[in-house]
Amino acid sequence: MLKKNKYGFLDYIRIPFSAAPVYCSLIVAKNLITALIPSARIFILANFIDTANSIFNGTSQVPDIYPALIIYALTIAYNYFSDTIGGFFNTKMGMKLALTFKEQVIAKRASLEFSHIENDKTWELITRAADNPDGKITNGLYNLMNLINLLIEAGSVITVLASFVWWAAIPSIISAIPMYIVSVRRGKRDYDENKESWKHNRRSWIFGALLVSRDNIEERSMFSYSSLLDKKWHELFEKARKIRKRLNILYFVKMRVCSISTLF
């Protein structure tokens, strides 16, 4: 799985498929079905209503409504059980990734030259990328699938609107443009800010481990450096917290602005 030095977003699909092809395929199929259900339910419900009106007007028989009723009930049942089924697939895929991909990352990390560990920049990159590697790949796959689901859901709903009232799709497309631009810029900014926040978090974790670890209790008592480490830990923690707080505030403001802009 570790075949190259640089990885792109397509590797979020390649690596899970290599580790667990069956469960990854089931996850993709489940997400595609989930994305298509909202638009499909519109036609199912419309068919159900038309059949009910026909029965009321006497042009159809009562058994004619059973297929539409069964299909609509199946969509409701799918929504009810899909999270549980998807959770099972996700767990099985995560176990496969932990046995294959994570093992390779750990072996690669253990074979690194000592100079990379001593170098602050390379070690920071290693810890940021190699900590919980299977979880990062899993989250990347989920984020990519959520993006595809969003595009499918939006496209299918707009297509349904356009099939009945062609001009109704135009405001939906126009209102989606600023949200897309903000999301892309927000994602790039979040990544850079999270990289900066990780630096302070990693250092604060190191100081925190020194403060609470029982292995260092004798040294802490003998040299009385707990207060100094506590101060340093608090400074680093506050820097990381302020970065996250600023990101959350900016996200809230931008999303509210985009929501208001779509009204006009």
Short mmCIF file of C-alpha atoms in Angstrom, two decimals:
data_model
loop_
_atom_site.label_atom_id
_atom_site.label_comp_id
_atom_site.label_asym_id
_atom_site.label_seq_id
_atom_site.Cartn_x
_atom_site.Cartn_y
_atom_site.Cartn_z
CA MET A 1 0.00 0.00 0.00
CA LEU A 2 2.90 2.35 0.74
CA LYS A 3 4.09 2.56 -2.86
CA LYS A 4 4.97 6.24 -3.31
CA ASN A 5 6.18 9.33 -1.50
CA LYS A 6 3.26 11.62 -2.31
CA TYR A 7 -0.40 10.77 -1.94
CA GLY A 8 -3.54 12.44 -3.27
CA PHE A 9 -7.23 12.28 -2.56
CA LEU A 10 -7.61 9.22 -4.83
CA ASP A 11 -5.46 7.28 -2.37
CA TYR A 12 -8.30 7.65 0.13
CA ILE A 13 -10.12 5.22 -2.18
CA ARG A 14 -7.19 3.08 -3.33
CA ILE A 15 -5.88 2.18 0.13
CA PRO A 16 -9.23 1.09 1.66
CA PHE A 17 -10.05 -0.90 -1.49
CA SER A 18 -6.67 -2.62 -1.27
CA ALA A 19 -7.14 -3.48 2.40
CA ALA A 20 -10.84 -4.41 2.42
CA PRO A 21 -12.29 -4.53 -1.12
CA VAL A 22 -15.57 -6.17 -0.11
CA TYR A 23 -16.48 -3.89 2.80
CA CYS A 24 -15.22 -0.78 1.03
CA SER A 25 -17.41 -1.62 -1.99
CA LEU A 26 -20.39 -2.11 0.32
CA ILE A 27 -19.72 1.26 1.96
CA VAL A 28 -19.56 3.00 -1.43
CA ALA A 29 -22.77 1.28 -2.58
CA LYS A 30 -24.53 2.17 0.67
CA ASN A 31 -23.54 5.83 0.35
CA LEU A 32 -24.65 6.03 -3.28
CA ILE A 33 -28.04 4.54 -2.40
CA THR A 34 -28.37 7.00 0.49
CA ALA A 35 -27.62 9.89 -1.87
CA LEU A 36 -30.22 8.78 -4.43
CA ILE A 37 -33.04 8.07 -1.98
CA PRO A 38 -34.20 11.71 -1.40
CA SER A 39 -34.88 12.33 -5.11
CA ALA A 40 -36.24 8.81 -5.64
CA ARG A 41 -38.62 9.28 -2.73
CA ILE A 42 -40.16 12.28 -4.51
CA PHE A 43 -41.23 10.09 -7.43
CA ILE A 44 -42.28 7.25 -5.12
CA LEU A 45 -44.44 9.56 -3.03
CA ALA A 46 -45.87 11.20 -6.16
CA ASN A 47 -46.80 7.77 -7.55
CA PHE A 48 -48.38 6.84 -4.23
CA ILE A 49 -50.50 10.02 -4.19
CA ASP A 50 -51.54 9.60 -7.84
CA THR A 51 -52.56 5.99 -7.20
CA ALA A 52 -54.51 7.00 -4.09
CA ASN A 53 -56.36 9.68 -6.09
CA SER A 54 -57.14 7.15 -8.80
CA ILE A 55 -58.59 4.76 -6.21
CA PHE A 56 -60.63 7.60 -4.73
CA ASN A 57 -61.95 8.52 -8.19
CA GLY A 58 -62.78 4.89 -8.97
CA THR A 59 -60.34 4.46 -11.87
CA SER A 60 -58.06 2.07 -9.94
CA GLN A 61 -58.45 -0.77 -7.49
CA VAL A 62 -57.14 -0.85 -3.90
CA PRO A 63 -54.48 -3.53 -4.65
CA ASP A 64 -52.90 -1.13 -7.16
CA ILE A 65 -51.53 0.99 -4.31
CA TYR A 66 -49.70 -1.88 -2.62
CA PRO A 67 -46.50 -1.73 -4.76
CA ALA A 68 -46.06 2.01 -4.16
CA LEU A 69 -46.80 1.55 -0.46
CA ILE A 70 -44.27 -1.31 -0.15
CA ILE A 71 -41.54 0.63 -1.97
CA TYR A 72 -42.11 3.69 0.19
CA ALA A 73 -42.01 1.53 3.34
CA LEU A 74 -38.73 0.00 2.15
CA THR A 75 -37.15 3.46 1.83
CA ILE A 76 -38.21 4.28 5.39
CA ALA A 77 -36.83 0.97 6.63
CA TYR A 78 -33.56 1.61 4.80
CA ASN A 79 -33.16 4.99 6.47
CA TYR A 80 -33.85 3.37 9.83
CA PHE A 81 -31.32 0.53 9.46
CA SER A 82 -28.72 2.10 7.15
CA ASP A 83 -26.69 3.68 9.95
CA THR A 84 -26.44 0.37 11.81
CA ILE A 85 -25.49 -1.54 8.67
CA GLY A 86 -23.03 1.16 7.66
CA GLY A 87 -21.48 1.11 11.11
CA PHE A 88 -20.85 -2.63 10.78
CA PHE A 89 -19.18 -2.15 7.39
CA ASN A 90 -17.10 0.73 8.75
CA THR A 91 -15.91 -1.32 11.72
CA LYS A 92 -14.90 -4.27 9.56
CA MET A 93 -13.05 -2.02 7.13
CA GLY A 94 -11.29 -0.27 10.02
CA MET A 95 -10.15 -3.63 11.38
CA LYS A 96 -8.73 -4.60 7.98
CA LEU A 97 -6.92 -1.27 7.69
CA ALA A 98 -5.44 -1.69 11.17
CA LEU A 99 -4.10 -5.14 10.24
CA THR A 100 -2.57 -4.06 6.93
CA PHE A 101 -2.06 -0.35 6.36
CA LYS A 102 -1.39 0.62 9.97
CA GLU A 103 1.10 -2.23 10.32
CA GLN A 104 3.02 -0.98 7.27
CA VAL A 105 3.05 2.60 8.58
CA ILE A 106 4.36 1.45 11.97
CA ALA A 107 7.08 -0.63 10.29
CA LYS A 108 8.05 2.31 8.08
CA ARG A 109 8.14 4.65 11.05
CA ALA A 110 10.28 2.23 13.06
CA SER A 111 12.82 1.93 10.23
CA LEU A 112 13.43 5.69 9.90
CA GLU A 113 16.91 7.02 10.43
CA PHE A 114 17.56 8.66 13.77
CA SER A 115 18.31 11.99 12.07
CA HIS A 116 14.63 12.31 11.11
CA ILE A 117 13.60 11.82 14.72
CA GLU A 118 16.06 14.43 15.93
CA ASN A 119 14.91 16.95 13.32
CA ASP A 120 12.00 18.93 14.74
CA LYS A 121 10.31 19.62 11.39
CA THR A 122 10.49 16.06 10.07
CA TRP A 123 9.41 14.55 13.39
CA GLU A 124 6.48 16.94 13.56
CA LEU A 125 5.43 15.85 10.06
CA ILE A 126 5.87 12.19 11.00
CA THR A 127 3.75 12.44 14.13
CA ARG A 128 1.05 14.44 12.35
CA ALA A 129 0.83 11.97 9.47
CA ALA A 130 1.63 8.66 11.16
CA ASP A 131 -0.43 8.95 14.36
CA ASN A 132 -3.63 6.93 13.90
CA PRO A 133 -3.01 6.38 10.14
CA ASP A 134 -5.93 4.00 9.65
CA GLY A 135 -8.27 6.53 11.24
CA LYS A 136 -7.02 9.28 8.93
CA ILE A 137 -7.55 7.12 5.85
CA THR A 138 -11.02 6.14 7.05
CA ASN A 139 -11.99 9.76 7.73
CA GLY A 140 -10.61 10.77 4.33
CA LEU A 141 -12.75 8.15 2.61
CA TYR A 142 -15.83 9.28 4.54
CA ASN A 143 -15.20 12.93 3.68
CA LEU A 144 -14.76 12.07 0.01
CA MET A 145 -17.95 10.01 0.02
CA ASN A 146 -19.82 12.84 1.76
CA LEU A 147 -18.68 15.21 -0.99
CA ILE A 148 -19.87 12.79 -3.68
CA ASN A 149 -23.16 12.28 -1.83
CA LEU A 150 -23.67 16.03 -1.59
CA LEU A 151 -23.09 16.47 -5.32
CA ILE A 152 -25.44 13.59 -6.16
CA GLU A 153 -28.17 14.79 -3.80
CA ALA A 154 -27.95 18.39 -5.01
CA GLY A 155 -27.79 17.34 -8.66
CA SER A 156 -30.72 14.94 -8.38
CA VAL A 157 -32.92 17.44 -6.56
CA ILE A 158 -32.08 20.18 -9.07
CA THR A 159 -32.84 17.74 -11.91
CA VAL A 160 -36.22 16.91 -10.39
CA LEU A 161 -37.03 20.62 -10.02
CA ALA A 162 -35.94 21.35 -13.58
CA SER A 163 -38.07 18.49 -14.94
CA PHE A 164 -41.21 20.17 -13.57
CA VAL A 165 -40.29 23.88 -13.54
CA TRP A 166 -37.11 24.56 -15.51
CA TRP A 167 -36.45 28.01 -14.08
CA ALA A 168 -36.69 26.75 -10.45
CA ALA A 169 -33.27 25.11 -10.80
CA ILE A 170 -31.52 28.39 -11.62
CA PRO A 171 -31.83 29.99 -8.12
CA SER A 172 -30.66 26.73 -6.54
CA ILE A 173 -27.53 26.65 -8.69
CA ILE A 174 -26.78 30.33 -8.12
CA SER A 175 -27.21 30.04 -4.35
CA ALA A 176 -24.84 27.05 -4.25
CA ILE A 177 -21.94 28.95 -5.86
CA PRO A 178 -21.01 31.17 -2.86
CA MET A 179 -21.32 28.21 -0.51
CA TYR A 180 -18.93 26.21 -2.69
CA ILE A 181 -16.38 29.03 -2.86
CA VAL A 182 -16.48 29.55 0.90
CA SER A 183 -16.15 25.82 1.54
CA VAL A 184 -13.04 25.50 -0.64
CA ARG A 185 -11.35 28.53 0.89
CA ARG A 186 -12.39 27.42 4.34
CA GLY A 187 -10.91 23.97 3.79
CA LYS A 188 -7.53 25.33 2.70
CA ARG A 189 -7.42 27.77 5.59
CA ASP A 190 -8.45 25.07 8.07
CA TYR A 191 -5.66 22.81 6.91
CA ASP A 192 -3.01 25.49 7.36
CA GLU A 193 -4.39 26.55 10.73
CA ASN A 194 -4.61 22.96 11.94
CA LYS A 195 -0.98 22.43 11.00
CA GLU A 196 -0.06 25.41 13.16
CA SER A 197 -2.32 24.22 15.97
CA TRP A 198 -0.78 20.75 15.84
CA LYS A 199 2.66 22.17 16.64
CA HIS A 200 1.44 23.64 19.91
CA ASN A 201 -0.71 20.62 20.71
CA ARG A 202 2.17 18.19 20.27
CA ARG A 203 4.43 20.20 22.56
CA SER A 204 1.71 20.63 25.16
CA TRP A 205 1.11 16.85 25.15
CA ILE A 206 4.81 16.27 25.81
CA PHE A 207 4.82 18.66 28.77
CA GLY A 208 1.53 17.23 29.99
CA ALA A 209 2.96 13.71 29.96
CA LEU A 210 5.95 14.89 31.98
CA LEU A 211 3.63 16.49 34.53
CA VAL A 212 1.33 13.51 35.12
CA SER A 213 3.54 10.50 34.37
CA ARG A 214 4.50 8.38 37.37
CA ASP A 215 7.85 7.64 35.75
CA ASN A 216 8.98 11.21 36.42
CA ILE A 217 7.56 11.67 39.91
CA GLU A 218 10.94 11.39 41.66
CA GLU A 219 12.58 13.92 39.34
CA ARG A 220 9.67 16.32 39.73
CA SER A 221 9.96 16.11 43.52
CA MET A 222 13.75 16.39 43.60
CA PHE A 223 14.23 19.26 41.16
CA SER A 224 10.83 20.97 41.66
CA TYR A 225 10.29 21.76 38.01
CA SER A 226 6.54 21.06 38.01
CA SER A 227 5.58 24.75 38.21
CA LEU A 228 7.84 25.64 35.28
CA LEU A 229 6.49 22.81 33.11
CA ASP A 230 2.94 23.65 34.12
CA LYS A 231 3.43 27.24 32.97
CA LYS A 232 4.94 26.11 29.68
CA TRP A 233 2.16 23.58 29.12
CA HIS A 234 -0.49 26.22 29.79
CA GLU A 235 1.09 28.64 27.29
CA LEU A 236 1.15 26.04 24.52
CA PHE A 237 -2.36 24.83 25.31
CA GLU A 238 -3.70 28.39 25.18
CA LYS A 239 -2.05 29.03 21.81
CA ALA A 240 -3.67 25.93 20.32
CA ARG A 241 -7.03 26.74 21.93
CA LYS A 242 -7.05 30.29 20.55
CA ILE A 243 -6.31 29.02 17.06
CA ARG A 244 -9.23 26.58 17.23
CA LYS A 245 -11.48 29.26 18.68
CA ARG A 246 -10.59 31.67 15.87
CA LEU A 247 -11.31 28.99 13.28
CA ASN A 248 -14.71 28.22 14.79
CA ILE A 249 -15.67 31.91 14.90
CA LEU A 250 -14.63 32.47 11.29
CA TYR A 251 -16.53 29.38 10.21
CA PHE A 252 -19.69 30.52 12.02
CA VAL A 253 -19.52 34.03 10.53
CA LYS A 254 -18.86 32.87 6.97
CA MET A 255 -21.64 30.29 7.04
CA ARG A 256 -24.11 32.85 8.38
CA VAL A 257 -23.08 35.34 5.69
CA CYS A 258 -23.52 32.72 2.98
CA SER A 259 -26.92 31.73 4.37
CA ILE A 260 -28.06 35.37 4.32
CA SER A 261 -26.65 35.91 0.82
CA THR A 262 -28.74 33.04 -0.56
CA LEU A 263 -31.91 34.86 0.53
CA PHE A 264 -31.20 37.65 -1.92
#
